[in-house]
Short mmCIF file of C-alpha atoms in Angstrom, two decimals:
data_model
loop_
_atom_site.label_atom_id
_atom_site.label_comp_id
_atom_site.label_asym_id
_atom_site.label_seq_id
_atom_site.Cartn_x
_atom_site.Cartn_y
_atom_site.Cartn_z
CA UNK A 22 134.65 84.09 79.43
CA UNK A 23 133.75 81.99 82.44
CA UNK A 24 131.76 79.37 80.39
CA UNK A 25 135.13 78.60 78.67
CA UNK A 26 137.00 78.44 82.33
CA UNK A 27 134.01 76.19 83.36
CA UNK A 28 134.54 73.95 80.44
CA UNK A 29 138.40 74.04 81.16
CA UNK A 30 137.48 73.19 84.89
CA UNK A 31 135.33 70.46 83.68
CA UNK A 32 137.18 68.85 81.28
CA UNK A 33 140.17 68.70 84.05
CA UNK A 34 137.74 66.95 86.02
CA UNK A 35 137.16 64.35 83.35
CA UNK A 36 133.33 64.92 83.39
CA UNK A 37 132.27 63.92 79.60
CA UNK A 38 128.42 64.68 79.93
CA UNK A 39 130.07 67.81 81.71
CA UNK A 40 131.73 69.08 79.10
CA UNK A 41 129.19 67.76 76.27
CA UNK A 42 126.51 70.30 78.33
CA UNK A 43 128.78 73.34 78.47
CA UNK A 44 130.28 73.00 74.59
CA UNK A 45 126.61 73.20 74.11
CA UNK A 46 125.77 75.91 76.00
CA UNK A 47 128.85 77.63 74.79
CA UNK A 48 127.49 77.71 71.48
CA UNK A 49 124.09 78.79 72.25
CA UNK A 50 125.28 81.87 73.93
CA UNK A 51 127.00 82.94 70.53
CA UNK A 52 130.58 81.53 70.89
CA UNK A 53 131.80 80.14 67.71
CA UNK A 54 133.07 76.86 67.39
CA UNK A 55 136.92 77.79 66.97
CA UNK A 56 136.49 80.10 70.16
CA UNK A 57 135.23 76.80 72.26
CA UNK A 58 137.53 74.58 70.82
CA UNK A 59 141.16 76.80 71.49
CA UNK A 60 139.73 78.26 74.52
CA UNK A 61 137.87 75.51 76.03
CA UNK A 62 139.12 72.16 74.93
CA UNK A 63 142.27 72.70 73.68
CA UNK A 64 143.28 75.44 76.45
CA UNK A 65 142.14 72.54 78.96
CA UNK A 66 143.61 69.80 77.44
CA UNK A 67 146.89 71.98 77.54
CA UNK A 68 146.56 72.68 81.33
CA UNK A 69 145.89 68.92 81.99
CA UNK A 70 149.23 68.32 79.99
CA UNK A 71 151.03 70.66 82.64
CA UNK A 72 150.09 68.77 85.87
CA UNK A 73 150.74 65.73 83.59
CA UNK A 74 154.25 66.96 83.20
CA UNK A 75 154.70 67.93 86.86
CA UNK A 76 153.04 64.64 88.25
CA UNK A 77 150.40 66.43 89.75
CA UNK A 78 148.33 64.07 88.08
CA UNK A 79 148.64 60.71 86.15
CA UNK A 80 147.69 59.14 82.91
CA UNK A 81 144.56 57.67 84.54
CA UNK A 82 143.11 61.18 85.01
CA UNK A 83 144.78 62.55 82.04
CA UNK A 84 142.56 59.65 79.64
CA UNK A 85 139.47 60.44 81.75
CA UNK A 86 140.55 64.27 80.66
CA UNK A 87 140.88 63.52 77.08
CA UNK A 88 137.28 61.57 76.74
CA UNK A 89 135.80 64.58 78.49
CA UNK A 90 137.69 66.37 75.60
CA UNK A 91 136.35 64.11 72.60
CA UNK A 92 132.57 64.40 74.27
CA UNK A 93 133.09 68.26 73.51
CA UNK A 94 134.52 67.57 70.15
CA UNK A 95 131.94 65.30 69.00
CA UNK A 96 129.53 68.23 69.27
CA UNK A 97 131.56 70.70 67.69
CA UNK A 98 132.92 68.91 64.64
CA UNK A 99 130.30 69.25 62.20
CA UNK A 100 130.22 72.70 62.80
CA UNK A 101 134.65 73.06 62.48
CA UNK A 102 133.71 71.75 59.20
CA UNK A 103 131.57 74.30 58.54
CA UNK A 104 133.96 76.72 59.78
CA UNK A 105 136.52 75.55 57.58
CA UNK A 106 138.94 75.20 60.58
CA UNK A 107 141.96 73.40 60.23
CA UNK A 108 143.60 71.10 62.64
CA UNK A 109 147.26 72.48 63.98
CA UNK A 110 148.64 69.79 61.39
CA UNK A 111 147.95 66.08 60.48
CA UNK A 112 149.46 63.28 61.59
CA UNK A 113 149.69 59.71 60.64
CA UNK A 114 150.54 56.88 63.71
CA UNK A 115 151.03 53.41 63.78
CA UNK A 116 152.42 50.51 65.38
CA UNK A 117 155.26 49.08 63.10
CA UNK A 118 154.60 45.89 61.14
CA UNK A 119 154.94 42.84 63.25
CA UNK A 120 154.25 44.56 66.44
CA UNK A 121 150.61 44.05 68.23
CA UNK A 122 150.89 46.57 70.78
CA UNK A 123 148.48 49.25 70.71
CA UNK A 124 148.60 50.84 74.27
CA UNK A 125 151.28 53.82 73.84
CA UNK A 126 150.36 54.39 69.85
CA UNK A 127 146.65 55.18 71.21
CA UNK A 128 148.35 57.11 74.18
CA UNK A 129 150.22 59.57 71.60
CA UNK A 130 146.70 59.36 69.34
CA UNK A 131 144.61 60.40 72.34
CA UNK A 132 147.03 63.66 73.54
CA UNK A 133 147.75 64.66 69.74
CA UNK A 134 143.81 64.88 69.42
CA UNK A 135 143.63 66.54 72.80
CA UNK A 136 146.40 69.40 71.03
CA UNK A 137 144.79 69.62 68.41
CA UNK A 138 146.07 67.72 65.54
CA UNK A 139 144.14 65.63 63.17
CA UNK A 140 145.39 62.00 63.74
CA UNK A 141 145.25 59.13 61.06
CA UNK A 142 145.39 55.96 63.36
CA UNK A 143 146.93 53.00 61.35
CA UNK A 144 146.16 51.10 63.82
CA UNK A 145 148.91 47.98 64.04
CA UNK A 146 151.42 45.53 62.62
CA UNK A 147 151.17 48.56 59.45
CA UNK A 148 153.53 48.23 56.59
CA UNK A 149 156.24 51.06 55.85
CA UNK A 150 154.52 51.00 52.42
CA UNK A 151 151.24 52.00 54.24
CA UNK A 152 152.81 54.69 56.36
CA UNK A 153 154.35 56.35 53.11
CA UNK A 154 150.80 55.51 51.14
CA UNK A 155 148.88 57.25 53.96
CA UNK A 156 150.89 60.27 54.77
CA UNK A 157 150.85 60.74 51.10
CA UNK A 158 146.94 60.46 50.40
CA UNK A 159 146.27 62.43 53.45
CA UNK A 160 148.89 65.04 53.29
CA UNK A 161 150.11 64.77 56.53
CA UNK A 162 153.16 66.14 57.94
CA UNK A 163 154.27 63.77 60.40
CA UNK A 164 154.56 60.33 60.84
CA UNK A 165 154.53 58.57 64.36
CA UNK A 166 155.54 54.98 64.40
CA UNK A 167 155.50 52.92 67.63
CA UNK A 168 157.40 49.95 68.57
CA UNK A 169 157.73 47.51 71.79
CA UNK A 170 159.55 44.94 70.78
CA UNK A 171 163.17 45.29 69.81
CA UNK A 172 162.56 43.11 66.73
CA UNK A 173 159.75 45.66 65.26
CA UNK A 174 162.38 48.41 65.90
CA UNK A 175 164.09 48.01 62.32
CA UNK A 176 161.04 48.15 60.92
CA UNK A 177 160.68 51.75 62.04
CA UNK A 178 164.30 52.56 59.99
CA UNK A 179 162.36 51.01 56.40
CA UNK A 180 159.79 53.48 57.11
CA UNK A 181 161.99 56.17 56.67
CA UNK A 182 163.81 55.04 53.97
CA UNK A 183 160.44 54.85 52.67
CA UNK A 184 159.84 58.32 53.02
CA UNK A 185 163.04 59.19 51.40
CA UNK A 186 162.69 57.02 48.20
CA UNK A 187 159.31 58.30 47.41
CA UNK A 188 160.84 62.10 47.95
CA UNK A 189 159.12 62.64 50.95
CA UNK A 190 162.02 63.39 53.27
CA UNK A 191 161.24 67.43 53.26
CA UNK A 192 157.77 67.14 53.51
CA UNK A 193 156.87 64.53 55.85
CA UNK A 194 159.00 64.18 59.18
CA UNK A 195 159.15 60.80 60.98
CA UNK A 196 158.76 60.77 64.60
CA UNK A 197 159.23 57.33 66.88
CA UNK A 198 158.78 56.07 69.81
CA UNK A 199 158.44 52.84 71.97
CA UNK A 200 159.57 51.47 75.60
CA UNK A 201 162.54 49.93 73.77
CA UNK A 202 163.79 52.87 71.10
CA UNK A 203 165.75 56.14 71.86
CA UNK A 204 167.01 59.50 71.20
CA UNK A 205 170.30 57.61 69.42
CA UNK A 206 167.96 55.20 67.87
CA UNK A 207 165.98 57.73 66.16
CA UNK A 208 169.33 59.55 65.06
CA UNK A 209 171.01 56.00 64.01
CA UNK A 210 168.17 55.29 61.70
CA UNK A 211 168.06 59.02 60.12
CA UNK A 212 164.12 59.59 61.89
CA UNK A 213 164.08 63.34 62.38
CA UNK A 214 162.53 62.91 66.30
CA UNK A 215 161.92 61.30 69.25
CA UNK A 216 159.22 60.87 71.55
CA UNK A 217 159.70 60.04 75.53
CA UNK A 218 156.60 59.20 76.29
CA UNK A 219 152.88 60.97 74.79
CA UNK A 220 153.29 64.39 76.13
CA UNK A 221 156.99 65.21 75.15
CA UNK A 222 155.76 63.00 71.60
CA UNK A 223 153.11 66.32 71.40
CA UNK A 224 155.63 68.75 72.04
CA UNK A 225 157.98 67.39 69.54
CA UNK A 226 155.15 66.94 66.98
CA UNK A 227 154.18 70.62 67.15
CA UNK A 228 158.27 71.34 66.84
CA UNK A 229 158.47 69.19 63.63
CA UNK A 230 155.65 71.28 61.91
CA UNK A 231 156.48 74.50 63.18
CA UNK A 232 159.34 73.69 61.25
CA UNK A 233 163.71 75.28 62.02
CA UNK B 20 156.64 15.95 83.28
CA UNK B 21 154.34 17.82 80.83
CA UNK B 22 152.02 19.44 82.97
CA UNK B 23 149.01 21.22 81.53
CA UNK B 24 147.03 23.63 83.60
CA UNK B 25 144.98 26.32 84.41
CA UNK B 26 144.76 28.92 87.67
CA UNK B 27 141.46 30.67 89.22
CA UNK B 28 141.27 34.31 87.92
CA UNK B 29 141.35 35.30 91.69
CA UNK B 30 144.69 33.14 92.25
CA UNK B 31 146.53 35.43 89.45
CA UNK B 32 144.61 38.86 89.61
CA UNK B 33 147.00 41.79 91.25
CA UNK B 34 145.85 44.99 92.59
CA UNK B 35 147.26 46.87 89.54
CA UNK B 36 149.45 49.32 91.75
CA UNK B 37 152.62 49.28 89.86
CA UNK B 38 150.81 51.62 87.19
CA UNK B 39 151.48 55.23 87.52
CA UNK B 40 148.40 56.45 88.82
CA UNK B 41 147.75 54.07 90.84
CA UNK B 42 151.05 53.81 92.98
CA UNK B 43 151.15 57.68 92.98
CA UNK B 44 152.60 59.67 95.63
CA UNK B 45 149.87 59.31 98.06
CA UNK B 46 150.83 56.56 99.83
CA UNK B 47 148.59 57.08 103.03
CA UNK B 48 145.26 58.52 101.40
CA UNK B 49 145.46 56.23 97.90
CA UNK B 50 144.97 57.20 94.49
CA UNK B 51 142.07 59.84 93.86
CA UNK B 52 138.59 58.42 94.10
CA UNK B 53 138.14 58.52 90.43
CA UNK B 54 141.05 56.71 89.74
CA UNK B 55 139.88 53.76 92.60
CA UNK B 56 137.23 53.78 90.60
CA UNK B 57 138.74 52.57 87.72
CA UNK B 58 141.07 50.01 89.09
CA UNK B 59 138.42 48.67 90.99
CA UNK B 60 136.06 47.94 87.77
CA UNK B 61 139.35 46.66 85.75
CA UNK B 62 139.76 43.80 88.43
CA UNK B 63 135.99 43.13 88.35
CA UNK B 64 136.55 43.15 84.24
CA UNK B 65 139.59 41.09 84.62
CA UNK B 66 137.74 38.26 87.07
CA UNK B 67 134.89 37.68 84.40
CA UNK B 68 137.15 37.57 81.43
CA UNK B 69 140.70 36.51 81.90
CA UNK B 70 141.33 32.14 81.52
CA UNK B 71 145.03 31.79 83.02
CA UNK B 72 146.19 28.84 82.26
CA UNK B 73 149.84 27.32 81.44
CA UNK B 74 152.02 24.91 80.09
CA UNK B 75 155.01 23.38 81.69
CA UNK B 76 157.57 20.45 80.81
CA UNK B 77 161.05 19.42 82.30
CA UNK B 78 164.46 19.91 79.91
CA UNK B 79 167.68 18.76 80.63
CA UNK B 80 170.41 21.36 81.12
CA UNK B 81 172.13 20.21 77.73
CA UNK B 82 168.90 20.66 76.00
CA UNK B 83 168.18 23.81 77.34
CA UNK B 84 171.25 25.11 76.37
CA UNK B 85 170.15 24.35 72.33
CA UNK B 86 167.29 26.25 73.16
CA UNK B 87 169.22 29.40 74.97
CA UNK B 88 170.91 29.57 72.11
CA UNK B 89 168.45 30.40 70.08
CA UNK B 90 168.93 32.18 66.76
CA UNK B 91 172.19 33.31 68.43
CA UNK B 92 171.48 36.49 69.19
CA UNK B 93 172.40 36.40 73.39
CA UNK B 94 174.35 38.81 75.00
CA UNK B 95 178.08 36.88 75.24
CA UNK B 96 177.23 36.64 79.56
CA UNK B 97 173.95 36.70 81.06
CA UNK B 98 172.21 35.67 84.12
CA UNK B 99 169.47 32.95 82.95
CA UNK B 100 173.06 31.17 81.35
CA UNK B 101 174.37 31.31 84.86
CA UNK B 102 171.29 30.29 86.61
CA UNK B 103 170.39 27.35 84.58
CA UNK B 104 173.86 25.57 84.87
CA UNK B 105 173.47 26.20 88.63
CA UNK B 106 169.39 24.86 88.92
CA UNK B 107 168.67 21.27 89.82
CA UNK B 108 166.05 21.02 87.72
CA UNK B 109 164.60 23.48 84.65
CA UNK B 110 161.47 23.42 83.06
CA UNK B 111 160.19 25.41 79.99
CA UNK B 112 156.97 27.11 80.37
CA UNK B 113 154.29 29.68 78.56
CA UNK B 114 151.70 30.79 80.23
CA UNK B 115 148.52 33.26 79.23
CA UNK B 116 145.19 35.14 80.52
CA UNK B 117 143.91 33.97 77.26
CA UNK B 118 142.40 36.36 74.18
CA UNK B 119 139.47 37.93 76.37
CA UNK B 120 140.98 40.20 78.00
CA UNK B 121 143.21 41.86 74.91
CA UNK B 122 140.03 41.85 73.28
CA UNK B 123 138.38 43.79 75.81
CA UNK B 124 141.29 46.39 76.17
CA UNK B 125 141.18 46.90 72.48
CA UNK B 126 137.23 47.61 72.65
CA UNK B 127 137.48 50.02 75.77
CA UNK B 128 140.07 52.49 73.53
CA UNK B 129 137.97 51.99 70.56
CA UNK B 130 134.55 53.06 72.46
CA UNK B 131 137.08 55.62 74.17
CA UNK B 132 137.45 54.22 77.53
CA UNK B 133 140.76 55.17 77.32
CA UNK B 134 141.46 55.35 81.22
CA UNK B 135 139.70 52.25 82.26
CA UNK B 136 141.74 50.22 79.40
CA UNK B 137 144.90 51.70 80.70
CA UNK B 138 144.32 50.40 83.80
CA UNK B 139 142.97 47.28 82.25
CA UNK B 140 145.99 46.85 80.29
CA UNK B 141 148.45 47.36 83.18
CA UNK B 142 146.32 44.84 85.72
CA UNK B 143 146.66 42.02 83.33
CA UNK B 144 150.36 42.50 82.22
CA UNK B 145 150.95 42.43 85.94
CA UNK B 146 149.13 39.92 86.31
CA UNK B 147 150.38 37.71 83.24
CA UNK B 148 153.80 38.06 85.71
CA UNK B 149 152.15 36.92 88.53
CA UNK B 150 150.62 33.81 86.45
CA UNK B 151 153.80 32.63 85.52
CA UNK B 152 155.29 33.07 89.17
CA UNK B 153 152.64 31.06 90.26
CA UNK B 154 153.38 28.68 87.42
CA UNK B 155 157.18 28.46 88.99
CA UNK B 156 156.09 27.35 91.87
CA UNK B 157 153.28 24.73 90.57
CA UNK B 158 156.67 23.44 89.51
CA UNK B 159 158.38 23.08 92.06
CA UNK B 160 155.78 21.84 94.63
CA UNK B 161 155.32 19.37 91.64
CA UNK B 162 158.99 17.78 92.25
CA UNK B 163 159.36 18.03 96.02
CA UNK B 164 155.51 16.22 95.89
CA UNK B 165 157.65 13.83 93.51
CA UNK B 166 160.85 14.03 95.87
CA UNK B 167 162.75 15.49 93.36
CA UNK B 168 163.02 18.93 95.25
CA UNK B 169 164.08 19.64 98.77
CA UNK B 170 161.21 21.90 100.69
CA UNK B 171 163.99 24.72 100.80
CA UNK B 172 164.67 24.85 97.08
CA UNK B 173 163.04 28.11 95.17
CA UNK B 174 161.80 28.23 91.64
CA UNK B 175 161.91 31.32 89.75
CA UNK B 176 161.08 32.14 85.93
CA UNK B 177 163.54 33.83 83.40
CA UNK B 178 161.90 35.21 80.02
CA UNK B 179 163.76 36.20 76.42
CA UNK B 180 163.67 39.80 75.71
CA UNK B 181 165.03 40.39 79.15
CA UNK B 182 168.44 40.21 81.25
CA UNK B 183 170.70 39.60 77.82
CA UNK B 184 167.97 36.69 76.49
CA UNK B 185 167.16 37.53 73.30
CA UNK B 186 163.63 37.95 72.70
CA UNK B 187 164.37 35.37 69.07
CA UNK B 188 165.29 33.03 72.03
CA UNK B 189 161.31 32.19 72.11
CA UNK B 190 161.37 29.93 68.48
CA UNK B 191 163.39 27.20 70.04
CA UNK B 192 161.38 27.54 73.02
CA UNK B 193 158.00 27.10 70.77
CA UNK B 194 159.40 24.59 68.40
CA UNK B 195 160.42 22.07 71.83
CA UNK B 196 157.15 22.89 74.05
CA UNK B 197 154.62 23.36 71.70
CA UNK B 198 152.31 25.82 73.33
CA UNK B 199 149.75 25.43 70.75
CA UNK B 200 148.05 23.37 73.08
CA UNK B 201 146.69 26.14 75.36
CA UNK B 202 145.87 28.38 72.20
CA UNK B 203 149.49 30.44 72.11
CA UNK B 204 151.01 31.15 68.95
CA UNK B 205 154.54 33.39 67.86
CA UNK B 206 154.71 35.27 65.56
CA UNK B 207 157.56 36.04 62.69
CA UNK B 208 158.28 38.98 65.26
CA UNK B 209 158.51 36.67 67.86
CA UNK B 210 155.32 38.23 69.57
CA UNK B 211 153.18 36.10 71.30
CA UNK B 212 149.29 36.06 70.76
CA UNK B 213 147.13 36.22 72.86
CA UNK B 214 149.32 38.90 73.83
CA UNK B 215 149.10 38.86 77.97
CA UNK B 216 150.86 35.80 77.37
CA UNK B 217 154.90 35.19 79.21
CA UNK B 218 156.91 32.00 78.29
CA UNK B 219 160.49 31.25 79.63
CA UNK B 220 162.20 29.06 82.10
CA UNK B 221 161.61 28.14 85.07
CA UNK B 222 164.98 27.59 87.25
CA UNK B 223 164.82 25.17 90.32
CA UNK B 224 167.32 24.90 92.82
CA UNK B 225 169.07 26.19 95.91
CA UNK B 226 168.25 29.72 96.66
CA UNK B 227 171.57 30.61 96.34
CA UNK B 228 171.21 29.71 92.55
CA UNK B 229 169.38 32.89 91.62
CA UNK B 230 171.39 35.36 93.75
CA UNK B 231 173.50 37.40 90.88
CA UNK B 232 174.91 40.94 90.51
CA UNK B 233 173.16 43.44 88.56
CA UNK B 234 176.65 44.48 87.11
CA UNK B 235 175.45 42.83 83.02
CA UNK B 236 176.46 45.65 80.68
CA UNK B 237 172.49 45.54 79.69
CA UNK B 238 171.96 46.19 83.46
CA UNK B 239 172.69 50.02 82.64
CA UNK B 240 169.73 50.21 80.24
CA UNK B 241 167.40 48.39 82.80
CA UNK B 242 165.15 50.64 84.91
CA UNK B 243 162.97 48.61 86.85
CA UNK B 244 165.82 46.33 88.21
CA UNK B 245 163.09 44.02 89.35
CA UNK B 246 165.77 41.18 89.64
CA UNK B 247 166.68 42.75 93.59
CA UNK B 248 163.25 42.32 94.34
CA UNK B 249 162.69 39.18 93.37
CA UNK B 250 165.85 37.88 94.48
CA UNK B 251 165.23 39.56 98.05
CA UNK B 252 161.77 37.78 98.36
CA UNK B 253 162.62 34.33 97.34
CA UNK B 254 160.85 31.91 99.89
CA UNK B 255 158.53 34.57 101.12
CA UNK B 256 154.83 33.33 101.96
CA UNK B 257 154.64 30.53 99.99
CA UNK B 258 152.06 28.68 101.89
CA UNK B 259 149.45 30.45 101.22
CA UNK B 260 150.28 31.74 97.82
CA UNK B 261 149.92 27.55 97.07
CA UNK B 262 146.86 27.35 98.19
CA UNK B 263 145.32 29.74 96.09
CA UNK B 264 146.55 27.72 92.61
CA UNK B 265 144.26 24.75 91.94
CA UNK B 266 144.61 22.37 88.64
#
C-alpha cells in the first residue's frame, strides 16, 4: 500500500505532524489499526534501526524517527485497545537504585516502543524490590536494568536474585546494560542477557521472549 | 587558597561534536541539516540555562595522598598517584553547570524531545569537561599571578572513576573541600547532584609531569584514550582560552 510506504518514508524523515496526518489518513481509507501500526510504524521504525546499525544514520535522527513514531501511535492507541492488540511482549526498565542517569534507560525505552513492546519505565535510582514488584503486577517478561556507575552495577546482581527468590527466574528474564557493564558481567551475576547499546538491547529483548 | 567561582556560559559551552551524530562521517559537508538544527538550539538552551561555577582549594601532597586513598578501593598503580607526587602544587576541585540544565534534559525526554535532549545531554557533559579544564587553569594562572608557578608550568585535572581512581575516591574528596558551598552534593553511590557536575584534582607542574604511558592494565578497557590528547595539547592556546574565564 503506498500510504503505508509514505508513512514509512515519513517517519524515516522524522516528520511527527507527518506521520500524525498519514496514520490518519491511513485509517480513513479503511486500514485497520494493526495494519498501520506493523506496516507503517513498526516496519519504519525497523528500517530506521537498519541504517542505525550500518551508521548510515545516527541516534540524533533515529530519536527524531521515534517521536515521528509516537505522533502515529498516539492516534492509533485507543483504537489497538479496541482491537484488542497486544504488544510483541512487555517490558519493565529502570535505572538501578543509586544511579541518576536516565539518558541510555530512555534510549532502550524509546527503540523498545519503536519495536513494538509495551515498556514500563521505572524511571531511576528503582529498588530491586520494585523491579520484581513491577514485573510481577504487570506481567512482564523482561526486565531491563541500566547502570553508569560501577558502584550501581551490584545493584543490578540483587535484582536478579530478586527474581529468583520470588520464583520468577523462568518467567521473567533480566536483561542489563550500562557504559560500564558487560557480556561477562551479565554472565558473572547469573542475568540471562546483555545489551550493547539500544538497538542490539531490542534485538536481544525480542530473543529473550521468543524464548530457546 | 580557597577560591570560589563562577565562568560565563559562553566561556564553557562546546560545540557538542564529540556526539555521534554530530561528528559523523561527513567531515566536509557537516552533520545533516536536521541534526544542525538540533545542536544549534541545545547551545542556545545551554547559554540561557547552565550556571558553571567551581570550587577550588590547595592540598599538600601528604594530604592528598589520605584523600587518594579513599575507601581503598585504587587500582595498586595508577597515573593521578604518579602525577601528584611529581606536581608542584595540587589543588582539589568540583565544579558544575548547576541543576538547570539536568532539569531541562529530563523535561525534553518526558515531552518526547528525545533528539534535542540527546544532544542536550551530550553538549553539557562536554561541556562540564571543559568547565573543569578551565577551572585547571584558573589555578594555575592563580599561582604564577602569586609567583608560585613558572609561566611554563601546565595544570591539568584528574577525576575518580577514571585511570585506576576509584570513583569511592570522591567521599574524602567531599568530606576535605566541602562543595556544599556551590550547591553539590554525593550521594551514598558516590553520584554527584546536580549531575553535570566533575570534581577531582587538579595537578600543577612541569609539563613533563603529566606525560605517562597508556600501558595501566585498566588502559585495555579504556576506549576513548583521551589521556594522548590531552597530554599532546598541553600548553596549546592558552591566551585566549584565559581570557574568556572571568570571576
Amino acid at each position: 500500500m503506498e500510504i503505508l510506504s509514505h508513512i514509512r518514508e515519513t517517519l524515516l524523515q522524522g516528520d511527527d505532524d507527518g506521520v500524525r496526518d498519514l496514520t490518519r489518513t491511513a485509517l480513513a481509507a479503511g486500514l485497520t489499526a494493526r495494519t498501520v501500526l506493523d506496516e507503517g510504524l513498526v516496519a519504519g521504525m525497523g528500517a530506521v534501526g537498519e541504517k542505525f546499525k550500518c551508521h548510515d544514520i545516527f541516534l540524533p535522527e533515529v530519536l527524531l524517527a521515534a517521536r515521528a513514531m509516537y505522533a502515529g501511535m498516539d492516534v492509533l492507541q485507543p483504537l489497538l485497545a479496541g482491537e484488542g492488540v497486544p504488544a510483541l511482549g512487555k517490558v519493565v526498565i529502570g535505572t538501578v537504585q543509586g544511579d541518576l542517569h536516565d539518558i541510555g534507560k530512555n534510549l532502550v525505552g524509546i527503540m523498545l516502543k519503536g519495536a513494538g513492546f509495551e515498556v514500563i519505565d521505572l524511571g531511576h535510582d528503582v529498588s530491586p524490590e520494585k523491579f520484581v514488584e513491577a514485573a510481577e503486577r504487570e506481567r512482564a517478561g523482561v526486565i531491563g536494568l541500566s547502570a553508569l556507575l560501577t558502584t550501581t552495577m551490584p545493584v543490578m546482581g540483587k535484582v536478579v536474585e530478586a527474581v529468583r527468590s520470588r520464583g520468577l527466574a523462568g518467567s521473567v528474564r533480566v536483561i542489563i546494560g550500562g557504559a560500564p557493564v558487560s557480556e561477562q558481567f551479565a554472565r558473572q551475576i547469573g542475568a540471562d542477557s546483555y545489551g550493547y547499546d539500544a538497538a542490539s538491547a531490542v534485538e536481544r529483548v525480542r530473543a529473550l521472549l521468543k524464548g530457546p | 587558597m580557597r577560591d570560589a567561582f563562577t565562568f560565563d556560559a559562553v566561556a564553557v559551552r562546546t560545540e557538542g561534536y564529540s556526539l555521534p551524530g554530530l561528528k559523523g562521517p561527513w567531515a566536509a559537508s557537516g552533520p545533516p541539516e536536521r541534526v544542525s538544527a538540533l545542536a544549534v538550539e541545545a547551545r542556545e538552551i545551554f547559554l540561557r540555562l547552565a550556571r558553571p561555577r567551581g570550587i577550588l582549594e590547595d592540598i599538600s601532597p601528604e594530604a592528598f595522598a589520605a584523600v587518594y586513598r579513599g575507601e581503598g578501593l585504587n587500582e595498586p598503580r595508577t597515573p593521578v598517584d604518579e602525577i601528584s607526587t611529581r606536581a608542584g602544587r595540587l589543588a582539589l576541585f568540583v565544579v558544575t553547570l548547576g541543576e538547570e540544565v539536568s532539569g531541562e534534559i529530563a523535561r525534553l525526554f518526558e515531552s518526547r524531545d528525545f533528539a534535542l535532549g540527546y544532544v542536550l545531554d551530550g553538549l553539557a557533559s562536554e561541556s562540564a569537561d571543559r568547565t573543569a579544564g578551565l577551572a585547571a587553569r584558573r589555578y594555575l594562572d592563580s599561582l604564577i599571578a602569586l609567583g608560585e608557578a613558572r609561566e611554563d608550568w601546565a595544570a591539568l585535572n584528574y577525576s575518580p572513576g577514571y585511570c585506576g581512581w576509584h570513583i569511592s575516591g570522591q567521599r574524602r574528596l567531599f568530606d576535605r573541600l566541602k562543595p556544599e558551598e556551590i550547591r553539590v552534593r554525593l550521594n551514598e553511590s558516590f553520584l554527584m547532584r546536580p549531575l553535570k557536575s566533575v570534581s577531582g584534582v587538579i595537578a600543577a607542574g612541569g609539563k613533563e609531569i603529566h606525560d605517562f604511558s597508556d600501558t595501566f592494565e585498566f588502559c585495555s578497557e579504556c576506549e576513548g584514550h583521551g589521556c594522548r590528547q590531552r597530554i599532546v595539547s598541553l600548553g596549546a592556546a592558552r591566551g585566549s582560552e584565559r581570557e574568556q574565564w572571568r570571576s
